[in-house]
Short mmCIF file of C-alpha atoms in Angstrom, two decimals:
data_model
loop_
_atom_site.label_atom_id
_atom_site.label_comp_id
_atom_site.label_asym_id
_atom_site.label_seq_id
_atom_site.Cartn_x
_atom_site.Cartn_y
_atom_site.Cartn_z
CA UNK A 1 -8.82 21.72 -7.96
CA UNK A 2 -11.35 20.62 -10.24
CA UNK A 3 -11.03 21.23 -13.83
CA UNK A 4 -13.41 20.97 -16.56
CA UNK A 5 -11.83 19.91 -20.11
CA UNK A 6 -13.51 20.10 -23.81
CA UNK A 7 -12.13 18.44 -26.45
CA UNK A 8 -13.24 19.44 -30.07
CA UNK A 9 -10.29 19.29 -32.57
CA UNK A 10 -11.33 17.01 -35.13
CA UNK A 11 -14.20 14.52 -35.30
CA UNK A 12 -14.51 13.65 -31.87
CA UNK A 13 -16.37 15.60 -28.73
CA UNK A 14 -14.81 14.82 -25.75
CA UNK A 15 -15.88 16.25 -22.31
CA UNK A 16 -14.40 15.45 -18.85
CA UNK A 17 -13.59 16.54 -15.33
CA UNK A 18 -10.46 16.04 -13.59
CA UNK A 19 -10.40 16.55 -10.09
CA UNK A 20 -6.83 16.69 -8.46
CA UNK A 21 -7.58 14.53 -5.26
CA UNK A 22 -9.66 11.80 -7.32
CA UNK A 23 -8.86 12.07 -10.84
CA UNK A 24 -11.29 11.32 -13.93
CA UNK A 25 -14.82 11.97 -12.09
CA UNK A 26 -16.47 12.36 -15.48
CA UNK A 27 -15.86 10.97 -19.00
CA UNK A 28 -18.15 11.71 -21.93
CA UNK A 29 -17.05 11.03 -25.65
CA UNK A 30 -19.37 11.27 -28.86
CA UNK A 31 -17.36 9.63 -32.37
CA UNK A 32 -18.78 11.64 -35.27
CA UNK A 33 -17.54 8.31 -37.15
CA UNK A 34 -20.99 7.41 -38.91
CA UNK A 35 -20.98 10.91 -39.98
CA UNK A 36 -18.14 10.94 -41.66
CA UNK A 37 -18.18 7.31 -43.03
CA UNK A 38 -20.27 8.00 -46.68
CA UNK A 39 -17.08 10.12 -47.39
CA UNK A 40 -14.25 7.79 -46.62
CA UNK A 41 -12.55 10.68 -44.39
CA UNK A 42 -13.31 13.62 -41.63
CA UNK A 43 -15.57 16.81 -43.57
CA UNK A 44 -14.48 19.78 -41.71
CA UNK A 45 -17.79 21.90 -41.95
CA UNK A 46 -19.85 18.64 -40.90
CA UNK A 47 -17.34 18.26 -37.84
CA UNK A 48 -18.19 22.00 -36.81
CA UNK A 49 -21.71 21.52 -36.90
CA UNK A 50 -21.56 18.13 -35.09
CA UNK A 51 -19.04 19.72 -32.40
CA UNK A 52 -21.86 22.42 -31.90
CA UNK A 53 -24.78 19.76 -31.35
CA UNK A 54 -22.88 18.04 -28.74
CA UNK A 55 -20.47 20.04 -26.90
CA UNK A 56 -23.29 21.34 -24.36
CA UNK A 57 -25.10 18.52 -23.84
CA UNK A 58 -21.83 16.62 -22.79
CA UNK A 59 -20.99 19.06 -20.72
CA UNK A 60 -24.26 18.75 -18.62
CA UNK A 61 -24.18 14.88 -18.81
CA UNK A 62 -20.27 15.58 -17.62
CA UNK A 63 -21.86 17.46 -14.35
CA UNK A 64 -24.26 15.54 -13.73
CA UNK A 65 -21.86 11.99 -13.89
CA UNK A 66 -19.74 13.75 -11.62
CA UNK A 67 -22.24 14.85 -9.01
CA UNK A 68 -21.45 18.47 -9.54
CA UNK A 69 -22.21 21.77 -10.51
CA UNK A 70 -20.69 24.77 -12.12
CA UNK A 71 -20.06 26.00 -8.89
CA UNK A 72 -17.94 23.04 -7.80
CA UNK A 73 -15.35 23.54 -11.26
CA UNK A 74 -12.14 25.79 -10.68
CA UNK A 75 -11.25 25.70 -13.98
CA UNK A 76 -11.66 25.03 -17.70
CA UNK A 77 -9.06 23.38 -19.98
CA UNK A 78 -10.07 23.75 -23.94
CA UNK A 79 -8.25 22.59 -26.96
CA UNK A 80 -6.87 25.49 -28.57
CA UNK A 81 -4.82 23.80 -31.42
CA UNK A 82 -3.75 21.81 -33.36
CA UNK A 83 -6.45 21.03 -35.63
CA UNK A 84 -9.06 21.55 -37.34
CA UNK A 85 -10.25 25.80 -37.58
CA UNK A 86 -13.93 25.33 -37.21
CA UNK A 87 -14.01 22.52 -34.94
CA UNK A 88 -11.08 24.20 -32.62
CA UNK A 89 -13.41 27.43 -32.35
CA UNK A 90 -16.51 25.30 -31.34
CA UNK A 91 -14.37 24.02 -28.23
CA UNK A 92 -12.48 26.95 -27.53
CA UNK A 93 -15.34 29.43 -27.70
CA UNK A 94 -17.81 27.15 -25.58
CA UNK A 95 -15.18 26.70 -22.56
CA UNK A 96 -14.31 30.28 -22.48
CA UNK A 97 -17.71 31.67 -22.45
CA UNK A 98 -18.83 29.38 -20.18
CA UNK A 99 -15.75 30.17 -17.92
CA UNK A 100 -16.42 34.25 -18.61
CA UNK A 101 -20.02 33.41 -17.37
CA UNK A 102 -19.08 31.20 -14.36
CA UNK A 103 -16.05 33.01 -13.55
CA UNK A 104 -13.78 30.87 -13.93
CA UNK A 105 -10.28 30.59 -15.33
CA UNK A 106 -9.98 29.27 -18.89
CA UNK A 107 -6.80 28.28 -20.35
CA UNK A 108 -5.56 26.76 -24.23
CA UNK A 109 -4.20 23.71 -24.32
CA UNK A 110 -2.08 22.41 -26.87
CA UNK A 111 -3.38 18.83 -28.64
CA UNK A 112 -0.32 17.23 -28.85
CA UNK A 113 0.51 17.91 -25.03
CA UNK A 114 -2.65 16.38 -24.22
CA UNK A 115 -2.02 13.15 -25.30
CA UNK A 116 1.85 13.17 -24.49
CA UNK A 117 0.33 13.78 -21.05
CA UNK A 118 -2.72 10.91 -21.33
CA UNK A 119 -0.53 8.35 -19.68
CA UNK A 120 0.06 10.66 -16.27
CA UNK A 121 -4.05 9.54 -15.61
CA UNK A 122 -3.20 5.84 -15.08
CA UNK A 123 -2.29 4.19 -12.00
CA UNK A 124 1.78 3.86 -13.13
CA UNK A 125 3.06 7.03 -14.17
CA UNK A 126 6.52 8.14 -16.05
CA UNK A 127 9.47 10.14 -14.08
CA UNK A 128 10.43 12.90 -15.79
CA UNK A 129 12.67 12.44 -18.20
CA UNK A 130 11.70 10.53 -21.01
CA UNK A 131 11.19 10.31 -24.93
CA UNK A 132 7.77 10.52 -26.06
CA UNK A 133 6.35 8.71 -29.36
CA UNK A 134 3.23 10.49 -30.48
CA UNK A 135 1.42 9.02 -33.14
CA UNK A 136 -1.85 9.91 -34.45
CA UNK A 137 -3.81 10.66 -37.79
CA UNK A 138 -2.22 13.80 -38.14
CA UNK A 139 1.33 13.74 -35.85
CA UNK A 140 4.09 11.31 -35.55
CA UNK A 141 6.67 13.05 -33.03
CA UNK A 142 9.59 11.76 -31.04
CA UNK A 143 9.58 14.32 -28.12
CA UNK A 144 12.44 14.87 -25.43
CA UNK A 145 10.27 15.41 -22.38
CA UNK A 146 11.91 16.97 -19.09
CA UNK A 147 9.05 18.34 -17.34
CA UNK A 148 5.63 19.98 -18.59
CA UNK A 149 6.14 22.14 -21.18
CA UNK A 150 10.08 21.70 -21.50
CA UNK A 151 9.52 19.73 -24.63
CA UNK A 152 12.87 19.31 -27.38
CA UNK A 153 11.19 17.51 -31.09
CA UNK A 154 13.60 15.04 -31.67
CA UNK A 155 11.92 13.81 -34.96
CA UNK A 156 8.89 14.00 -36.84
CA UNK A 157 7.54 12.98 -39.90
CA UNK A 158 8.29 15.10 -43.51
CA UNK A 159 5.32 13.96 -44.95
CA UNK A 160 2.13 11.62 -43.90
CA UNK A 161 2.13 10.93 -40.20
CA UNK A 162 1.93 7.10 -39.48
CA UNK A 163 -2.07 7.21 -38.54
CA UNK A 164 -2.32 8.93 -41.99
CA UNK A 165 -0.78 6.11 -43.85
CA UNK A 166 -2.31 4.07 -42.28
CA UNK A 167 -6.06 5.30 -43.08
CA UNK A 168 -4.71 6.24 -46.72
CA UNK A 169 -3.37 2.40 -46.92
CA UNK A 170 -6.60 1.11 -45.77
CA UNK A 171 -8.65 3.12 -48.35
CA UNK A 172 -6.45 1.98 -51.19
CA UNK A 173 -7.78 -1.46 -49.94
CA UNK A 174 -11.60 -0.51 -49.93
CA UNK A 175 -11.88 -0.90 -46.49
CA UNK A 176 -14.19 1.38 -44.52
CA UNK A 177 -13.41 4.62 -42.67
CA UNK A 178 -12.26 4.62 -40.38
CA UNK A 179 -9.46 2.59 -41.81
CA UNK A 180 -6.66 2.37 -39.62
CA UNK A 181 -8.49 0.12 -37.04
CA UNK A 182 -9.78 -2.13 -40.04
CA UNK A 183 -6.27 -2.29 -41.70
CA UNK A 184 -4.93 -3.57 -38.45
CA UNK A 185 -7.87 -6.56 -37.68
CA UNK A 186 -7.20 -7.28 -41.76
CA UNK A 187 -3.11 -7.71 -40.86
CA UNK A 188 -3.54 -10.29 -38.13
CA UNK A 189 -4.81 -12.01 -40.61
CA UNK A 190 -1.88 -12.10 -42.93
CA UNK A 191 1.06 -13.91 -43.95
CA UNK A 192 4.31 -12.85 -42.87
CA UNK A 193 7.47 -12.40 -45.79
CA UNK A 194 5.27 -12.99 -48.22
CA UNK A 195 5.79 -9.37 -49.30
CA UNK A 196 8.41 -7.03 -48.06
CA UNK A 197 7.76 -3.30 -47.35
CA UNK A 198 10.50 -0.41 -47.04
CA UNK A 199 11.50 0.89 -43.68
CA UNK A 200 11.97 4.68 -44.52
CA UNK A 201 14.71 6.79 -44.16
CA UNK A 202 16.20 4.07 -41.38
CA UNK A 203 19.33 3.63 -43.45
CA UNK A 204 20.23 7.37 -42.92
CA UNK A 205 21.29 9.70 -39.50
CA UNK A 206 18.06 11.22 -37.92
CA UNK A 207 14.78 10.66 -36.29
CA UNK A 208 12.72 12.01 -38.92
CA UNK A 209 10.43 9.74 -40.47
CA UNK A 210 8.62 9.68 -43.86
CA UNK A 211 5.27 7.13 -44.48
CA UNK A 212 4.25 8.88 -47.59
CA UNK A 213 6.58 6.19 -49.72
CA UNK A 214 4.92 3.16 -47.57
CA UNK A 215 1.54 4.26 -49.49
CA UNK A 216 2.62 4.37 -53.11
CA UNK A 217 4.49 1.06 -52.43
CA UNK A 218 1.24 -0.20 -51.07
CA UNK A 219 -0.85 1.21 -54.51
CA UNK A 220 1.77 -0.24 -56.69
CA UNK A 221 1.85 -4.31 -54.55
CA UNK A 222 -2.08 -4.10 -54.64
CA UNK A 223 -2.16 -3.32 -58.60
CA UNK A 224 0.58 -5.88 -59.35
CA UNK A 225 -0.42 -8.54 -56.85
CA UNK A 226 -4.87 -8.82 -57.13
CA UNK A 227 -7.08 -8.15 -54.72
CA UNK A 228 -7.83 -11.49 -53.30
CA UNK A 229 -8.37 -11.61 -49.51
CA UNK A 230 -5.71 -13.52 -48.15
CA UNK A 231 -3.40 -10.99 -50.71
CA UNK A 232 -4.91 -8.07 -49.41
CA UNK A 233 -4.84 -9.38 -45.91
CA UNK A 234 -0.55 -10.43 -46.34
CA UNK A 235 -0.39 -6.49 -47.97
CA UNK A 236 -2.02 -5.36 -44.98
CA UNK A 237 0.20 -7.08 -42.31
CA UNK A 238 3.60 -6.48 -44.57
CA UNK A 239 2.51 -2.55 -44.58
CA UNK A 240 1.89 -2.44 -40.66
CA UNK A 241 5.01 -4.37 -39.46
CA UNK A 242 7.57 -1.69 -41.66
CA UNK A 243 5.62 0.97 -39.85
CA UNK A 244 5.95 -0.67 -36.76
CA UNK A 245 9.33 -1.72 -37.42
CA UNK A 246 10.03 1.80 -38.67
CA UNK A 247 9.22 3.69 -35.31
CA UNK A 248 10.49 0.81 -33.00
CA UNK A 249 13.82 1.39 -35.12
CA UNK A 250 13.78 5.09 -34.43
CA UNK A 251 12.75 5.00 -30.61
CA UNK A 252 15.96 2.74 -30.06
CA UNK A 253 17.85 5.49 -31.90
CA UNK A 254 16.00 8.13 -29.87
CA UNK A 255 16.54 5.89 -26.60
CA UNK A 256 20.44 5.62 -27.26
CA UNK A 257 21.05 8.73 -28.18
CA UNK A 258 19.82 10.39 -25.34
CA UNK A 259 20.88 7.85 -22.56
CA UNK A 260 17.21 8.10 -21.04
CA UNK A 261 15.12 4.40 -20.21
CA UNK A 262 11.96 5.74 -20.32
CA UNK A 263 9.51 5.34 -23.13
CA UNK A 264 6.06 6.96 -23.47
CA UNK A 265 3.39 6.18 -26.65
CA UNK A 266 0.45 8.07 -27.10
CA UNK A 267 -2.39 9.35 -29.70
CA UNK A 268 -4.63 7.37 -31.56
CA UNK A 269 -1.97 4.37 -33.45
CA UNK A 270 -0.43 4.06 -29.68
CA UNK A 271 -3.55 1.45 -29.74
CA UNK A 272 -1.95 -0.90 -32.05
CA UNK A 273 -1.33 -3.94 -30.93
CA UNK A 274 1.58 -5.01 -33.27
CA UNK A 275 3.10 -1.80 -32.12
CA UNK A 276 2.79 -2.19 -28.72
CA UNK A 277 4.18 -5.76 -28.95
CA UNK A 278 7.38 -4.62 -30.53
CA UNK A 279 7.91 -1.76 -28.40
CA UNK A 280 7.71 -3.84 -25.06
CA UNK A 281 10.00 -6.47 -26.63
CA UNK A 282 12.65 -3.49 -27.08
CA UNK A 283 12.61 -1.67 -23.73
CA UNK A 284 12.73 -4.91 -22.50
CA UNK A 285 15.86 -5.16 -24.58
CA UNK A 286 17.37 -1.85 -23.46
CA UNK A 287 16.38 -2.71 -19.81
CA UNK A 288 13.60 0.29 -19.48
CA UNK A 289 10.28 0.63 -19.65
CA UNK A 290 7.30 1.74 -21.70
CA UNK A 291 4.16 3.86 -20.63
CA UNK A 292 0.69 4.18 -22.23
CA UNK A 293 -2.53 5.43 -21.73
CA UNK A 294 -5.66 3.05 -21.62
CA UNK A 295 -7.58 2.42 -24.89
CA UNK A 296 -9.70 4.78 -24.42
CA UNK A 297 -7.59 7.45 -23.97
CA UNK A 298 -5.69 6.80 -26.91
CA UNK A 299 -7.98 8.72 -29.66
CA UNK A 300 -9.09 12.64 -29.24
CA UNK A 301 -10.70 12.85 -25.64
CA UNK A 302 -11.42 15.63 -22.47
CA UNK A 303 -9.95 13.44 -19.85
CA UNK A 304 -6.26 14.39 -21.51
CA UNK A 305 -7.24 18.01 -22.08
CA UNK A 306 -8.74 18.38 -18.47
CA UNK A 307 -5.20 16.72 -17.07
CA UNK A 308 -3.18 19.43 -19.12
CA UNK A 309 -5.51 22.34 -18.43
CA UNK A 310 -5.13 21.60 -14.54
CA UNK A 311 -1.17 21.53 -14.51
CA UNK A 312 -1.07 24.76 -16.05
CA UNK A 313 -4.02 26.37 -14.24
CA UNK A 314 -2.11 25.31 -11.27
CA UNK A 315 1.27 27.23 -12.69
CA UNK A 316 -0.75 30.42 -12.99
CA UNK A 317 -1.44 30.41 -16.56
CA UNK A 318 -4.93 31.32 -18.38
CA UNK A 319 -6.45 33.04 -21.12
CA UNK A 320 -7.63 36.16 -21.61
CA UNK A 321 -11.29 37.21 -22.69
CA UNK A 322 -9.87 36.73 -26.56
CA UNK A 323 -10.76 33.60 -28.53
CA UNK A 324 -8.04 31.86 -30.00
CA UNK A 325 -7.41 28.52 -31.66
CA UNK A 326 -4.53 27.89 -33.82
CA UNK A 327 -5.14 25.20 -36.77
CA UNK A 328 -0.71 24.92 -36.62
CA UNK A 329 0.56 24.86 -33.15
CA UNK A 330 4.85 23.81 -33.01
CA UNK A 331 4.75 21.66 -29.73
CA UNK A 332 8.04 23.24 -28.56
CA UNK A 333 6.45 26.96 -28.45
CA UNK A 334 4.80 26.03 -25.27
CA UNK A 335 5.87 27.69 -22.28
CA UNK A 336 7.20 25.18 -19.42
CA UNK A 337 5.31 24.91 -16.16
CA UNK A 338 7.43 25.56 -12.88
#
């Protein structure tokens, strides 16, 4: 089965094919990231526009990368939700129209599930079960995963998800959008202890988390302390390591509370080097392992959605004619796949 898989949520086009024997046959991404830069942070109505500009052309640059035609796809995977409205119905009204006219199946796939699933397209692959850390600009989920779709939310964050902290954090230090990336190159540069951050709600029961704190601490060090570089650069490294320290903390919890070894870290902040660092350095510790996807398959892309879309095709399940997208999507209303 090959599967075709469009990726519009948010400020990113993302277009790939999956074929089942082969895997990724086609990969095409477009970052709307100059776009959005003049206004520190993603404009929904300029993503829309930008998602309708581009979604068709990557789809034929998709084709012809892979050596195929419309004939030769079985399928089509689109993201249905979370996300943003407008952007969501770019994506999900392009794949199934084109899947109406090429009749095809079309099936909704869920965001989150997407990049929970991004690490099944490397070459080392998780065993059902494990715990899943997602962590993006807009998510920050510990996930009991027993098979696809049988999905129990463990924690998740009350209030700003770690990638939103993150950008938030890095704004608060003038840096450039996007700022999670630049907050990160600015912390390597810092001095450790000089400045001591909060680990939220890690002194209490639960995996919930809570960055929303981290930021205001941030605001009020910055104020109080100057703005010199080396300052902002120790602020910077002192804010990433309690996040980092923060989720480590709460995947040990996860991990020991659940008796499973396996660890899997996905979305966009699963790119973090400080994080990854720490994480290996604690499975290591509980004698497991930990499982990501590449770099690039990190942030919003079609290779995930194409992956998803093809498990459940596979199961039986597609759309109907109706276009849907759903801006709030719980990840534990999906449907498991027998």
């Amino acid at each position: 089965m090959r599967v075709l898989g469009i990726e519009t949520s948010c400020d990113e086009t993302g277009i790939a094919i999956y074929d089942e024997e082969r895997g990724i046959v086609a990969h095409q991404l477009y970052s709307q990231v100059k776009l959005h830069a003049d206004y520190g942070g993603v404009v929904p109505e300029l993503a829309s526009r930008d998602h309708v500009r581009k979604t068709i052309p990557l789809i034929d640059a998709a084709l012809k990368e892979a050596g195929c035609s419309k004939e030769d796809i079985n399928g089509i995977a689109y993201t249905a939700g979370p996300g943003l409205m407008g952007a969501l119905l770019v994506g999900a009204t392009i794949g199934r129209s084109l899947a109406f006219a090429w009749g095809k199946p079309a099936v909704a796939v869920h965001h989150m599930e997407g990049h929970l699933l991004a690490p099944m397209l490397e070459e080392r692959v998780p065993a059902f079960p494990f715990i899943a850390l997602l962590v993006s600009g807009g998510h920050t989920l510990l996930v009991r995963v027993d098979g696809i779709g049988a999905y129990q939310i463990l924690g998740e964050s009350i209030d700003d998800a770690a990638g939103e902290a993150f950008d938030k954090t890095a704004k608060l230090m003038g840096l450039d959008y996007p700022g999670g990336p630049r907050l990160a190159r600015l912390a390597a540069a810092g001095t450790s202890g000089r400045f001591v951050f909060p680990r939220p709600m890690t002194d209490r029961p639960g995996l919930d988390f809570s960055f929303s704190g981290l930021k205001t601490f941030a605001a009020n060090t910055i104020a109080a302390e100057g703005s010199d570089e080396q300052t902002r650069a120790d602020i910077a490294h002192a804010f990433q390591q309690a996040v980092v320290d923060t989720l480590a903390i709460k995947c040990r919890r996860a991990l020991q509370q659940t008796g499973l070894t396996r660890l899997v870290v996905a979305g966009g902040v699963s790119a973090n080097q400080s994080l990854r660092a720490q994480l290996a350095e604690l499975m290591a510790s509980l004698g497991g392992e930990v499982f990501y996807p590449r770099p690039e398959y990190c942030t919003d892309n079609g290779a995930m959605i194409a992956y998803a879309g093809l498990q459940r095709l596979k199961a039986g399940v597609f759309e109907s004619l109706s276009v849907t997208a759903r801006p709030r999507w719980p990840l534990d209303e999906l449907v498991p796949v027998v």
